[in-house]
mmCIF file of C-alpha atoms in Angstrom:
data_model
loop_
_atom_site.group_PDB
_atom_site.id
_atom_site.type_symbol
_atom_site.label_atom_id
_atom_site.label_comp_id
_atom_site.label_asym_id
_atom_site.label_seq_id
_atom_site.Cartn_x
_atom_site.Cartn_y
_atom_site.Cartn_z
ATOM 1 C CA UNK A 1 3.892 -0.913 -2.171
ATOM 2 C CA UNK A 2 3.281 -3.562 0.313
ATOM 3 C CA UNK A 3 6.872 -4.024 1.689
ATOM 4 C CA UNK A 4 6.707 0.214 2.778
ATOM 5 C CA UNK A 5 3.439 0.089 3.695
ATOM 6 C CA UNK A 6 3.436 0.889 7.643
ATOM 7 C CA UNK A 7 2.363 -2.039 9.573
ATOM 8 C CA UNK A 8 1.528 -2.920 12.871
ATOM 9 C CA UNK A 9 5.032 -2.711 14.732
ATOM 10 C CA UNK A 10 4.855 1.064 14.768
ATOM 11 C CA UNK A 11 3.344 3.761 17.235
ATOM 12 C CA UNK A 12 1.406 6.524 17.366
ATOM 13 C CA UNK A 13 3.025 9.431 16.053
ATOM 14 C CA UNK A 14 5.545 11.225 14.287
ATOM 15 C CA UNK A 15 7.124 9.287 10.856
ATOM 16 C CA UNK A 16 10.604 10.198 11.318
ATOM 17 C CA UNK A 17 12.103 12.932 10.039
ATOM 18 C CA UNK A 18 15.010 12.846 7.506
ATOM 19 C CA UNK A 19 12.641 9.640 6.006
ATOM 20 C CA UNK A 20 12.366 10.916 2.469
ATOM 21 C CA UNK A 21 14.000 8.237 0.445
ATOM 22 C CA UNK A 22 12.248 5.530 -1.070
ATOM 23 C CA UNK A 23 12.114 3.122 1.371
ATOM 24 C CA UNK A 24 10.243 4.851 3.811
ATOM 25 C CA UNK A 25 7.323 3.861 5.327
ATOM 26 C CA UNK A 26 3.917 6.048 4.006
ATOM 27 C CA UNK A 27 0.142 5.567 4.111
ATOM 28 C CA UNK A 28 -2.360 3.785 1.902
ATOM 29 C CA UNK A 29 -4.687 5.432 -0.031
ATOM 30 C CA UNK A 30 -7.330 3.620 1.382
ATOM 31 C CA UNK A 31 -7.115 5.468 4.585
ATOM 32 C CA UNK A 32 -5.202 8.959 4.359
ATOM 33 C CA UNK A 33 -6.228 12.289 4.701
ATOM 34 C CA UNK A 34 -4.564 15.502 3.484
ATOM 35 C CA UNK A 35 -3.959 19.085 4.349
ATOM 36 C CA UNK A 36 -5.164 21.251 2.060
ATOM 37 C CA UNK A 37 -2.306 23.022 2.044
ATOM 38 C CA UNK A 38 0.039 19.572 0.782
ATOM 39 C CA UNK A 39 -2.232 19.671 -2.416
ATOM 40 C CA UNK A 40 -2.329 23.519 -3.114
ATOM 41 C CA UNK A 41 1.973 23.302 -2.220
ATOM 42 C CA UNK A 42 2.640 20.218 -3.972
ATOM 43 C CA UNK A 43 -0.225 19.730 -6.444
ATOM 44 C CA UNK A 44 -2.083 16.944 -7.295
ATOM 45 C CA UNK A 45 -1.700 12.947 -7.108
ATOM 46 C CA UNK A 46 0.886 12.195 -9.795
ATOM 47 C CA UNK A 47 -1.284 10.737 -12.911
ATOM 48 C CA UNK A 48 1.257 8.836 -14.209
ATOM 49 C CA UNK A 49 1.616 6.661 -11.060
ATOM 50 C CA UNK A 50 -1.164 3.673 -11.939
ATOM 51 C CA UNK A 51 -0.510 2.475 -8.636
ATOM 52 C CA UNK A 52 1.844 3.287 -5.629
ATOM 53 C CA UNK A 53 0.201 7.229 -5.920
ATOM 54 C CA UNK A 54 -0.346 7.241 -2.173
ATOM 55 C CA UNK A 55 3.083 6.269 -1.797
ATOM 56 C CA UNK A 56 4.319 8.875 -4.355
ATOM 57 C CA UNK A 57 2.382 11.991 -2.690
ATOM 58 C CA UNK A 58 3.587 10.810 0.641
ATOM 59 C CA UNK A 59 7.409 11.121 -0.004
ATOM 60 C CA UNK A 60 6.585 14.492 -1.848
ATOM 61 C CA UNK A 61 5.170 15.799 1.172
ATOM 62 C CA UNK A 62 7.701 13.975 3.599
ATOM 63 C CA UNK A 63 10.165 15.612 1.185
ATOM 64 C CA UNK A 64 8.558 19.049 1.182
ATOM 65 C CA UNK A 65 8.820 19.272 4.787
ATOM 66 C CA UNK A 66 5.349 18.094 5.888
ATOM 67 C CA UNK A 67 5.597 16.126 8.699
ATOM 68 C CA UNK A 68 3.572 12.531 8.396
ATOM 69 C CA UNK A 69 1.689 11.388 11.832
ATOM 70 C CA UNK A 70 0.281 7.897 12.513
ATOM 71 C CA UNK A 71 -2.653 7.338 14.177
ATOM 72 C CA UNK A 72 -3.623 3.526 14.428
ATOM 73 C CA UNK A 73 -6.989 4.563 16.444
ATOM 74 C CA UNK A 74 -8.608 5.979 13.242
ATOM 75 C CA UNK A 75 -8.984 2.705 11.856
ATOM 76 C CA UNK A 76 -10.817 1.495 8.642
ATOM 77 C CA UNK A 77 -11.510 -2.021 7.708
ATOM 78 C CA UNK A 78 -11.160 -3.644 4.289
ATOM 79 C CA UNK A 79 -13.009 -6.096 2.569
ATOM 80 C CA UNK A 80 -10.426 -8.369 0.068
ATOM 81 C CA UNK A 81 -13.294 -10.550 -1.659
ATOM 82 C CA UNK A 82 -10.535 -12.402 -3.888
ATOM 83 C CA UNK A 83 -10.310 -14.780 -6.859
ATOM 84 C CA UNK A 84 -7.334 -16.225 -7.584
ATOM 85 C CA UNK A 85 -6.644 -15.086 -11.180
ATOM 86 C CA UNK A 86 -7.283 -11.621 -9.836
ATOM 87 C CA UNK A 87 -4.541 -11.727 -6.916
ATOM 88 C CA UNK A 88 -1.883 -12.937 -8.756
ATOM 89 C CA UNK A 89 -2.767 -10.556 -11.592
ATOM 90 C CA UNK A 90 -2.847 -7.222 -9.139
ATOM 91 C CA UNK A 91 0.801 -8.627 -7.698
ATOM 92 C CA UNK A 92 2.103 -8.311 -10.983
ATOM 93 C CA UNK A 93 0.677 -5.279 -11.444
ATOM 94 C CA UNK A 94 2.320 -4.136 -8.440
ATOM 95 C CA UNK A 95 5.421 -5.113 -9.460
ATOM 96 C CA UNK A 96 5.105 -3.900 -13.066
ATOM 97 C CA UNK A 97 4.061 -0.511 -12.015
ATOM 98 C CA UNK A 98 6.111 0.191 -9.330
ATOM 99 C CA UNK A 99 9.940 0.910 -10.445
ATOM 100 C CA UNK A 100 8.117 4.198 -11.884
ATOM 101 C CA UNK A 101 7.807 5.630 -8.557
ATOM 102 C CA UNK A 102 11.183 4.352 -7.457
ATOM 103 C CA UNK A 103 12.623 6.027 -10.858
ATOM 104 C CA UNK A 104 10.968 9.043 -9.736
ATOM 105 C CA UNK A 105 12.268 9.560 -6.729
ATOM 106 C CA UNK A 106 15.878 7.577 -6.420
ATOM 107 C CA UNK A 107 18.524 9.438 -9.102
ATOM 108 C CA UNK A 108 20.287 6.678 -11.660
ATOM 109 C CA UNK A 109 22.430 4.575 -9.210
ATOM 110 C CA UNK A 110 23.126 0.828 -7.778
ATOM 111 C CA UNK A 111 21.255 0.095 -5.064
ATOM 112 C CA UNK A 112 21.303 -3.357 -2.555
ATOM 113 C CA UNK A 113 18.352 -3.454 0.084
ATOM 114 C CA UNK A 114 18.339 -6.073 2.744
ATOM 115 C CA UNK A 115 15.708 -7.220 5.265
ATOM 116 C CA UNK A 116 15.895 -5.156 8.838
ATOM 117 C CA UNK A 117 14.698 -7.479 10.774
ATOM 118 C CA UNK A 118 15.046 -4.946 14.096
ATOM 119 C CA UNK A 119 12.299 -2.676 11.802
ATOM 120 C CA UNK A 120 11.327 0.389 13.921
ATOM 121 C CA UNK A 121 9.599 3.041 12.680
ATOM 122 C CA UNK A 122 7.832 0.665 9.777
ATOM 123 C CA UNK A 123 11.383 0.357 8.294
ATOM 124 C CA UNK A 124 11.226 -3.143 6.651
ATOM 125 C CA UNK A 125 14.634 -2.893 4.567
ATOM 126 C CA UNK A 126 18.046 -0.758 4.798
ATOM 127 C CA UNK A 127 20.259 0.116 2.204
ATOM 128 C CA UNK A 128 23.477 -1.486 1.768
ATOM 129 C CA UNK A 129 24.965 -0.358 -0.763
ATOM 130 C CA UNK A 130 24.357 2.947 -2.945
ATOM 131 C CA UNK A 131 27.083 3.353 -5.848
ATOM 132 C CA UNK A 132 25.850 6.661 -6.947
ATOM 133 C CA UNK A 133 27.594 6.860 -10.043
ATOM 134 C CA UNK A 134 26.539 3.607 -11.349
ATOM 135 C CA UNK A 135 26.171 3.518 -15.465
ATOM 136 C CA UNK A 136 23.068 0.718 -14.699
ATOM 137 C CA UNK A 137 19.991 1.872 -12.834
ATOM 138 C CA UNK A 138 20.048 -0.950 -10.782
ATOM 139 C CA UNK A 139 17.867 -1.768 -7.420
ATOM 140 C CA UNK A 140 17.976 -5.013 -5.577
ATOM 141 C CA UNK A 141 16.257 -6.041 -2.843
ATOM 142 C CA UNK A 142 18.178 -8.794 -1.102
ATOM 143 C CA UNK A 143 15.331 -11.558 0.585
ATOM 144 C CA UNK A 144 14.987 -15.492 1.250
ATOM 145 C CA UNK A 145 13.157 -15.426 -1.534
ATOM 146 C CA UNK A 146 15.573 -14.381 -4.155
ATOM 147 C CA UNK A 147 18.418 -15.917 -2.149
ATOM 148 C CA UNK A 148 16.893 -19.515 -2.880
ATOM 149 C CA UNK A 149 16.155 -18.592 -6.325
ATOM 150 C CA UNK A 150 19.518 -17.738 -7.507
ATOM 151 C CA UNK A 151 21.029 -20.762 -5.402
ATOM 152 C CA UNK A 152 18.873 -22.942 -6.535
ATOM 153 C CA UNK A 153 19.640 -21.429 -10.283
ATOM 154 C CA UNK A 154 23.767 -22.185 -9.357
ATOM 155 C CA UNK A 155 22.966 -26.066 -8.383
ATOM 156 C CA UNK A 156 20.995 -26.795 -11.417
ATOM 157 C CA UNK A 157 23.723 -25.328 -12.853
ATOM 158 C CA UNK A 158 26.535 -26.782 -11.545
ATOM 159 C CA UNK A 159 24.977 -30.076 -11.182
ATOM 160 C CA UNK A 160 24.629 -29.872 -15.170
ATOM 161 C CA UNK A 161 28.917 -29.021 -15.521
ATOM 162 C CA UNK A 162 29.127 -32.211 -12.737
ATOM 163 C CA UNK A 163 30.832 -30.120 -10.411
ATOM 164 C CA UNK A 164 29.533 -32.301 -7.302
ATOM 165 C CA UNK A 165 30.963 -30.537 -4.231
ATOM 166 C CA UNK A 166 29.816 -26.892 -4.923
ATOM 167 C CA UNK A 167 26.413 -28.696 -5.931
ATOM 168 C CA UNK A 168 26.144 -30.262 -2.985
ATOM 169 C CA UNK A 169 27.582 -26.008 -1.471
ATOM 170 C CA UNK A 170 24.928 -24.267 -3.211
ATOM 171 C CA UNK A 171 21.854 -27.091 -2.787
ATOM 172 C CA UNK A 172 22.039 -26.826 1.003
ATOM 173 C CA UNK A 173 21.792 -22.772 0.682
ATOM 174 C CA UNK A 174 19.014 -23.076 -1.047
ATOM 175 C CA UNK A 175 17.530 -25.433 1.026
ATOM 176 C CA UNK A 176 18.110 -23.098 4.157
ATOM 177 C CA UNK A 177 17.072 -20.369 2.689
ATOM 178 C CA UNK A 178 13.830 -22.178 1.364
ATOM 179 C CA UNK A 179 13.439 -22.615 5.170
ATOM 180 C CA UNK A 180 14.168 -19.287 5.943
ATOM 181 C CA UNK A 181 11.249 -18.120 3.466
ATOM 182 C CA UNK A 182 8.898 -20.577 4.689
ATOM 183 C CA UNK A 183 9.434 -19.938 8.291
ATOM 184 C CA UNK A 184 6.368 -17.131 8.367
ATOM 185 C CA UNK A 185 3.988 -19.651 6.973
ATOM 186 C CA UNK A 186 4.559 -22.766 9.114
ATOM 187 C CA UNK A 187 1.755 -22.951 12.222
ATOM 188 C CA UNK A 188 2.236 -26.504 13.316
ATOM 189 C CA UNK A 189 -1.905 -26.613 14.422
ATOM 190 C CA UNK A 190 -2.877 -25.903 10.896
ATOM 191 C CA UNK A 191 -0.364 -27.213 8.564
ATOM 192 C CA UNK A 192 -2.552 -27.926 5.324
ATOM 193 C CA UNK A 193 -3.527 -23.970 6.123
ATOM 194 C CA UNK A 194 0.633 -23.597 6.052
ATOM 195 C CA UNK A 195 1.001 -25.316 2.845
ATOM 196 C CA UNK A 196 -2.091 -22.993 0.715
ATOM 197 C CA UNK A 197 -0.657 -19.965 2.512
ATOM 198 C CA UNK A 198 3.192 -20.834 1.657
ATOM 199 C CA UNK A 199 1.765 -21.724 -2.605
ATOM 200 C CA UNK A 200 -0.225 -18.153 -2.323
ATOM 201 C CA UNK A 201 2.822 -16.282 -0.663
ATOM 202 C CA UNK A 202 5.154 -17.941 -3.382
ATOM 203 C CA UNK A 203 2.576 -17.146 -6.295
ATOM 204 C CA UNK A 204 2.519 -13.419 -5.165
ATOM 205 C CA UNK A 205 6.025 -12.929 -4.811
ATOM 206 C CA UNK A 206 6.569 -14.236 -8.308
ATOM 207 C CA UNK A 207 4.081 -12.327 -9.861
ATOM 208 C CA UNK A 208 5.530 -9.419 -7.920
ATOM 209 C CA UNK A 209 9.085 -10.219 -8.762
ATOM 210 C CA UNK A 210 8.130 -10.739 -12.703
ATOM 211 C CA UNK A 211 5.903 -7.942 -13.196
ATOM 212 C CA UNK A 212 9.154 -5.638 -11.262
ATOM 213 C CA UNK A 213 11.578 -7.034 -13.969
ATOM 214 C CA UNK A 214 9.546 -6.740 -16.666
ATOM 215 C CA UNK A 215 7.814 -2.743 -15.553
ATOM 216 C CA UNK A 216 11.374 -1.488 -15.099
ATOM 217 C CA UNK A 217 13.162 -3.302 -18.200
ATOM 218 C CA UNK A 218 10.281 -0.894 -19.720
ATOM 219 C CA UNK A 219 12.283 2.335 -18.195
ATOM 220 C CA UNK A 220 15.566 0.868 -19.110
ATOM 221 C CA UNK A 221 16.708 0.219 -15.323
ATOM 222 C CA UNK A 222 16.680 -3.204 -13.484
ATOM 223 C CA UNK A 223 13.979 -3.907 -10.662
ATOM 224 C CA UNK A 224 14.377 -6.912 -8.219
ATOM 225 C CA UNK A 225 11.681 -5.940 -6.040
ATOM 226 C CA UNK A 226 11.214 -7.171 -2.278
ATOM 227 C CA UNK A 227 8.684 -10.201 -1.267
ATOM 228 C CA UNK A 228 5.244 -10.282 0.832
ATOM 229 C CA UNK A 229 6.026 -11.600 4.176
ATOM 230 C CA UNK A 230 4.387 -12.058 7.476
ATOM 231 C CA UNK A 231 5.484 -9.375 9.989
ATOM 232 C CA UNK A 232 4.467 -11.059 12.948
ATOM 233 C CA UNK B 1 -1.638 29.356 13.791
ATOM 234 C CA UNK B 2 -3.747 26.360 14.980
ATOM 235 C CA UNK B 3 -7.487 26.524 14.975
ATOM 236 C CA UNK B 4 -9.815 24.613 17.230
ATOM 237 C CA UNK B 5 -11.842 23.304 14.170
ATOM 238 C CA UNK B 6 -11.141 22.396 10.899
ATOM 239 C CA UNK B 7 -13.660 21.327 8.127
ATOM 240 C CA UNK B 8 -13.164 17.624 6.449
ATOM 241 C CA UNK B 9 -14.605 16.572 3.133
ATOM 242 C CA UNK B 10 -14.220 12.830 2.757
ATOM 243 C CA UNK B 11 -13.317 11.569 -0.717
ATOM 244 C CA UNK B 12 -14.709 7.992 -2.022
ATOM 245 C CA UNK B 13 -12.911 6.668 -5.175
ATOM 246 C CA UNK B 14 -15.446 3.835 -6.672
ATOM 247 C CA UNK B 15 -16.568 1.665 -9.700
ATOM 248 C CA UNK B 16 -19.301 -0.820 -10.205
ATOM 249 C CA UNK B 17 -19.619 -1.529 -6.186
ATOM 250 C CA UNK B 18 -22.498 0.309 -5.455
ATOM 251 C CA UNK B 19 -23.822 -1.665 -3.011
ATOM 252 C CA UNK B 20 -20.614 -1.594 -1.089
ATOM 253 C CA UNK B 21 -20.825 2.375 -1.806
ATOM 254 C CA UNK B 22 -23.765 2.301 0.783
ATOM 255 C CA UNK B 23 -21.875 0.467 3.212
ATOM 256 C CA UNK B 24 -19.374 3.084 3.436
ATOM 257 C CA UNK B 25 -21.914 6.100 3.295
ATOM 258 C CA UNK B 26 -23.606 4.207 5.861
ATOM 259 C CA UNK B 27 -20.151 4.438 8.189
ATOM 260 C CA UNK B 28 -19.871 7.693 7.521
ATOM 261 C CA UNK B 29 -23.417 8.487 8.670
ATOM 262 C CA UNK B 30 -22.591 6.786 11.576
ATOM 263 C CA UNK B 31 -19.260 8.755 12.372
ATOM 264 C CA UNK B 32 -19.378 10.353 16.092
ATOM 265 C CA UNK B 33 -17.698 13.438 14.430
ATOM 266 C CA UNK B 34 -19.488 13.832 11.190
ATOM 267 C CA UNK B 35 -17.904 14.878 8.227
ATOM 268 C CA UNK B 36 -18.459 18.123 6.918
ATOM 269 C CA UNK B 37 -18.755 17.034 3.231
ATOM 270 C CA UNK B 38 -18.634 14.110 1.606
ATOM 271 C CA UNK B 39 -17.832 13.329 -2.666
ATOM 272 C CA UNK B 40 -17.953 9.966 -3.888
ATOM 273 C CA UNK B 41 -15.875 10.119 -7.500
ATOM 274 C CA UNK B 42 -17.576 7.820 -9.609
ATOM 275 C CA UNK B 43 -15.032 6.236 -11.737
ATOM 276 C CA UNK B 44 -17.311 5.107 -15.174
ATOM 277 C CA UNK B 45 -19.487 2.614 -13.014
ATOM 278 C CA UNK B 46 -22.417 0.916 -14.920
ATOM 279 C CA UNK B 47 -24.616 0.387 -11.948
ATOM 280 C CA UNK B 48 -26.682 2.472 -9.957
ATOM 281 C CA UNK B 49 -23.594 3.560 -7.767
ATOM 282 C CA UNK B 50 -25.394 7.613 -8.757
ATOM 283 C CA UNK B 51 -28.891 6.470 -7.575
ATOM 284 C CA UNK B 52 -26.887 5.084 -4.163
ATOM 285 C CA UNK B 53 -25.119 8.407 -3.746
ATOM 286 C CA UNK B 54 -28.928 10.586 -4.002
ATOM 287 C CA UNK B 55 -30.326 8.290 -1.345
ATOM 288 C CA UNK B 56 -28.035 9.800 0.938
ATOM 289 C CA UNK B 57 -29.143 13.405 0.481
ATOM 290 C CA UNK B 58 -29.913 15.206 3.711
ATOM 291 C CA UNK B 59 -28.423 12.192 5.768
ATOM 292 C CA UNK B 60 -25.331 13.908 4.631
ATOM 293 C CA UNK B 61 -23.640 16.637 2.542
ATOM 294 C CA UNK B 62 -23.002 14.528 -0.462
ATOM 295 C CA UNK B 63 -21.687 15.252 -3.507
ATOM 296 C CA UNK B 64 -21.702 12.631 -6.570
ATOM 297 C CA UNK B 65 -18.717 13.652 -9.429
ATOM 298 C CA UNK B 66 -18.205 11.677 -12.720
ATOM 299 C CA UNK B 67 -14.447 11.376 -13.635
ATOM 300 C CA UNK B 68 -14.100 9.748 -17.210
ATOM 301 C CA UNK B 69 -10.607 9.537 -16.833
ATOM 302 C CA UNK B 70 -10.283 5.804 -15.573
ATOM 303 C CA UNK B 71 -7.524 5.511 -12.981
ATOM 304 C CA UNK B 72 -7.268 5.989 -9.125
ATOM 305 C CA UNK B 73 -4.861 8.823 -9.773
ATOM 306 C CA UNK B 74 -7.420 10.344 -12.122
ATOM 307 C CA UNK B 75 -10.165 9.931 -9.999
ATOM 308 C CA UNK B 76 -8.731 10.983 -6.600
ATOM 309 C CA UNK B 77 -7.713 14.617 -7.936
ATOM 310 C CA UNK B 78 -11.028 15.000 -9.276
ATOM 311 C CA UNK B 79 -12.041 14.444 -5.368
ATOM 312 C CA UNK B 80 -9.167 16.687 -4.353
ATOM 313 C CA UNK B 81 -10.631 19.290 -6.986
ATOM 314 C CA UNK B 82 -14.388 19.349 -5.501
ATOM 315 C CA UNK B 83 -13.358 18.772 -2.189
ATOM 316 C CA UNK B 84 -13.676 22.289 0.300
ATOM 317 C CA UNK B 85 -12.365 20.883 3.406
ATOM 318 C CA UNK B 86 -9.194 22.059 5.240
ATOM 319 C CA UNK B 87 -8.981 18.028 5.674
ATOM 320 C CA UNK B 88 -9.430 16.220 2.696
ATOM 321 C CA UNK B 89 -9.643 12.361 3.669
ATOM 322 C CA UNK B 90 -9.662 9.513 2.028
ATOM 323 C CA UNK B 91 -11.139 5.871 2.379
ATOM 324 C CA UNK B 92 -11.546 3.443 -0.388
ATOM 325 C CA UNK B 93 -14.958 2.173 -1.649
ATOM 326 C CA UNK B 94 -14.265 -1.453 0.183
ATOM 327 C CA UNK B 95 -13.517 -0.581 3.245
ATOM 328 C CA UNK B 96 -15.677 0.506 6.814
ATOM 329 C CA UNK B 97 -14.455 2.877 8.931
ATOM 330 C CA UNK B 98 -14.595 2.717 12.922
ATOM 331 C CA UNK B 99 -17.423 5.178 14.233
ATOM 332 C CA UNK B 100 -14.513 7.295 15.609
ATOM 333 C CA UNK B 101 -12.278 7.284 12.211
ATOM 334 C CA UNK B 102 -13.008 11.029 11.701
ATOM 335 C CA UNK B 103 -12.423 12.076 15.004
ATOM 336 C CA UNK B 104 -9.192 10.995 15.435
ATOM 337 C CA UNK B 105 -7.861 11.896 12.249
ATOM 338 C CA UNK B 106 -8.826 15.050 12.901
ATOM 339 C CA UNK B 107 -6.967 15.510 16.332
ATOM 340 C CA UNK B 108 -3.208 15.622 15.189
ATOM 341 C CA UNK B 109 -4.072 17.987 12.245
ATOM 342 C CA UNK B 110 -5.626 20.296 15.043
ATOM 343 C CA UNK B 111 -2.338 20.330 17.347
ATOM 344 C CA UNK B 112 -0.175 21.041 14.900
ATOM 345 C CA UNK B 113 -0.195 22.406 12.277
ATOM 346 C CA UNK B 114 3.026 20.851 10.290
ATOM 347 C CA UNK B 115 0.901 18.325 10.181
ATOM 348 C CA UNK B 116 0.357 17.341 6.398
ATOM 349 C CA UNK B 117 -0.546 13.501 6.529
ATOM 350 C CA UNK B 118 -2.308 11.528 8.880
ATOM 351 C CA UNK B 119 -2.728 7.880 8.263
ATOM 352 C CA UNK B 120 -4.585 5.397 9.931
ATOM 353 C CA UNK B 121 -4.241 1.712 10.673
ATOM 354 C CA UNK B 122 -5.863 -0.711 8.366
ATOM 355 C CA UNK B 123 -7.230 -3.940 8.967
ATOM 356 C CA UNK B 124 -9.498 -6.897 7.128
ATOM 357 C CA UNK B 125 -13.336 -7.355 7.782
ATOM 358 C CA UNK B 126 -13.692 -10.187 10.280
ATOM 359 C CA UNK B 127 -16.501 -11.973 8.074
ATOM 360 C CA UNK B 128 -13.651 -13.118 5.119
ATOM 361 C CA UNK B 129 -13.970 -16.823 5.488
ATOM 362 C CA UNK B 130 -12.381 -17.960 2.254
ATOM 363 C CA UNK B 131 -8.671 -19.399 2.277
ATOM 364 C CA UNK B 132 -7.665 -16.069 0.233
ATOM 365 C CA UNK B 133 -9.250 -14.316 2.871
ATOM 366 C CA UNK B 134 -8.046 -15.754 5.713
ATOM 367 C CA UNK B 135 -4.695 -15.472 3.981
ATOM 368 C CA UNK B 136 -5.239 -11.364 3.090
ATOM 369 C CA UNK B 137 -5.813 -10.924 6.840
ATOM 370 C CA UNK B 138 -2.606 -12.760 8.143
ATOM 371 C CA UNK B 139 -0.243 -11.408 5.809
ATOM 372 C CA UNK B 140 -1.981 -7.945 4.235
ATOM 373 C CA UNK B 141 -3.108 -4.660 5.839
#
């Protein structure tokens, strides 16, 4: 998935070691190659994964003692001819397809992921808290973008009971961490670029965060699934 | 025990893009190390994606499979099953490789050989003009 995917703040060479939990950064399929050996140890690409295969295989081999290798000079080029119905329907799709492959590999437990921001190594989120004898199957990944959502839910809500002090609390959270979220769009030289980009970030992440809820309700755990943001 | 050369079949996943089927075989043609084989799994495509994949015959070792299975899991084993490579290496049917892709995937494979996975970098086709496109490039890899 997008937020694992290894991007452009890491070297050439070695994935660390010890890396096999979920989190981990691994390769897209688009441009991978194998040992033969990982397929005849391991077997095949896991046909129950609809998406998020690549990043399936890769923690099976990471797991399996294989070790992963990054080389950013064997590079391929994409071409994302896009429609607008069709992105936001593929970030659902993400999301809803996803908490299979986190099922998979993370046992039943509560788990509370927040942003790294000092990401080395294509690590994009630690974990905070692991309570591994939780009775939910519960994952959350902790971001600006759920932080405004669930402040902005307490304000409505509080607003409605009349409490106006902790409305007045909770609005301003929501309003800094609004800014927080839209800090990676904002480019002062093109700023009716910054507003399309921020609506088409927003739209993804929802569809993203929906399609998580609703995929892992499905597999009777709870999703929250982390957001699509510029890494600089 | 590392050896000095290993063989790599390259495995293209596709439906209905036939046309951008050629653009790939065309990288690959191009590749300064060339691939040994090459299978294009055709995924239940309508077009002429088969007649595409014969007009590369003797430009390379090509190999056209029909999976019926729909799915990219589906699809890629049935690459993985036809492929005879010591490398088996994948690259999606919307994408261009570099000229020296194969090359240096090859080289950490070669010096050791713990080596299971080697990915590459990814990045978006300079010509995407559209605001989605623009906005794939900033934030997506």
């Amino acid at each position: 998935m997008i937020i694992q995917i290894l991007s452009n703040f890491c070297d050439e060479g070695y994935l660390e070691k010890e890396r096999y939990n979920f989190t981990s950064p691994f390769f897209a399929g688009a441009n991978v190659a194998f040992r033969r050996g990982v397929f005849e140890q391991l077997g095949l690409y896991d046909e129950r994964c609809a998406t998020g295969e690549d990043h399936d295989i890769c923690l099976r081999a990471a797991g399996a003692g294989w070790d992963l290798y990054f080389q950013p000079k064997a590079l391929v080029r994409h071409n994302n001819k896009g429609k607008l119905r069709r992105f936001i329907r593929r970030w659902f799709y993400y999301g809803f397809k996803h908490p299979y492959v986190y099922k998979k590999h993370t046992p039943k437990a509560l788990q509370v992921y927040l942003v790294n921001r000092g990401a080395g190594q294509g690590y994009l989120y630690s974990c905070v808290l692991n309570i591994k004898k939780s009775p939910l199957h519960l994952v959350i990944f902790i971001t600006p973008f759920l932080t405004m959502h669930i402040f902005l839910i307490l304000t409505i809500v509080t607003a409605l009971l009349g409490l106006n002090i902790t409305t007045w609390m909770f609005g301003s959270v929501t309003v800094l961490a609004g800014l927080a979220y839209l800090k990676s769009d904002v480019d002062l030289k093109h700023p009716l670029q910054s507003i399309v980009f921020a609506g088409l970030r927003y739209t993804a992440n929802m569809a993203l965060l929906v399609g998580g809820l609703l995929g892992s309700l499905r597999l009777g755990m709870l999703y929250i699934s982390g957001t699509l943001d510029y890494k600089g | 025990m590392t050896k000095d050369s290993l063989s790599i079949s390259v495995v293209i996943v596709t439906l209905d893009r036939a046309e951008s089927v050629r653009d790939v075989l065309d990288c690959l043609v191009r590749q300064t190390r060339q691939p040994d084989e090459v299978i294009v799994v055709d995924n239940g495509s309508k077009d002429n994606t088969k007649e595409v994949v014969s007009s590369f015959d003797g430009r390379l070792n090509i190999k056209y499979v029909y999976e019926e299975a729909r799915g990219i899991p589906f699809a890629r084993n049935a690459g993985v099953r036809n492929a005879t490579g010591d490398i088996i290496a994948f690259i999606d049917d919307d994408c261009i490789a570099d000229e020296n892709w194969l090359k240096y995937i090859e080289i950490p494979f070669i010096r050791d050989p713990n080596v299971g996975v080697v990915g590459g970098d990814l990045s978006y086709l300079e010509k995407g003009e559209s605001i989605l496109e623009k906005f794939h490039k900033r934030y997506m890899r």
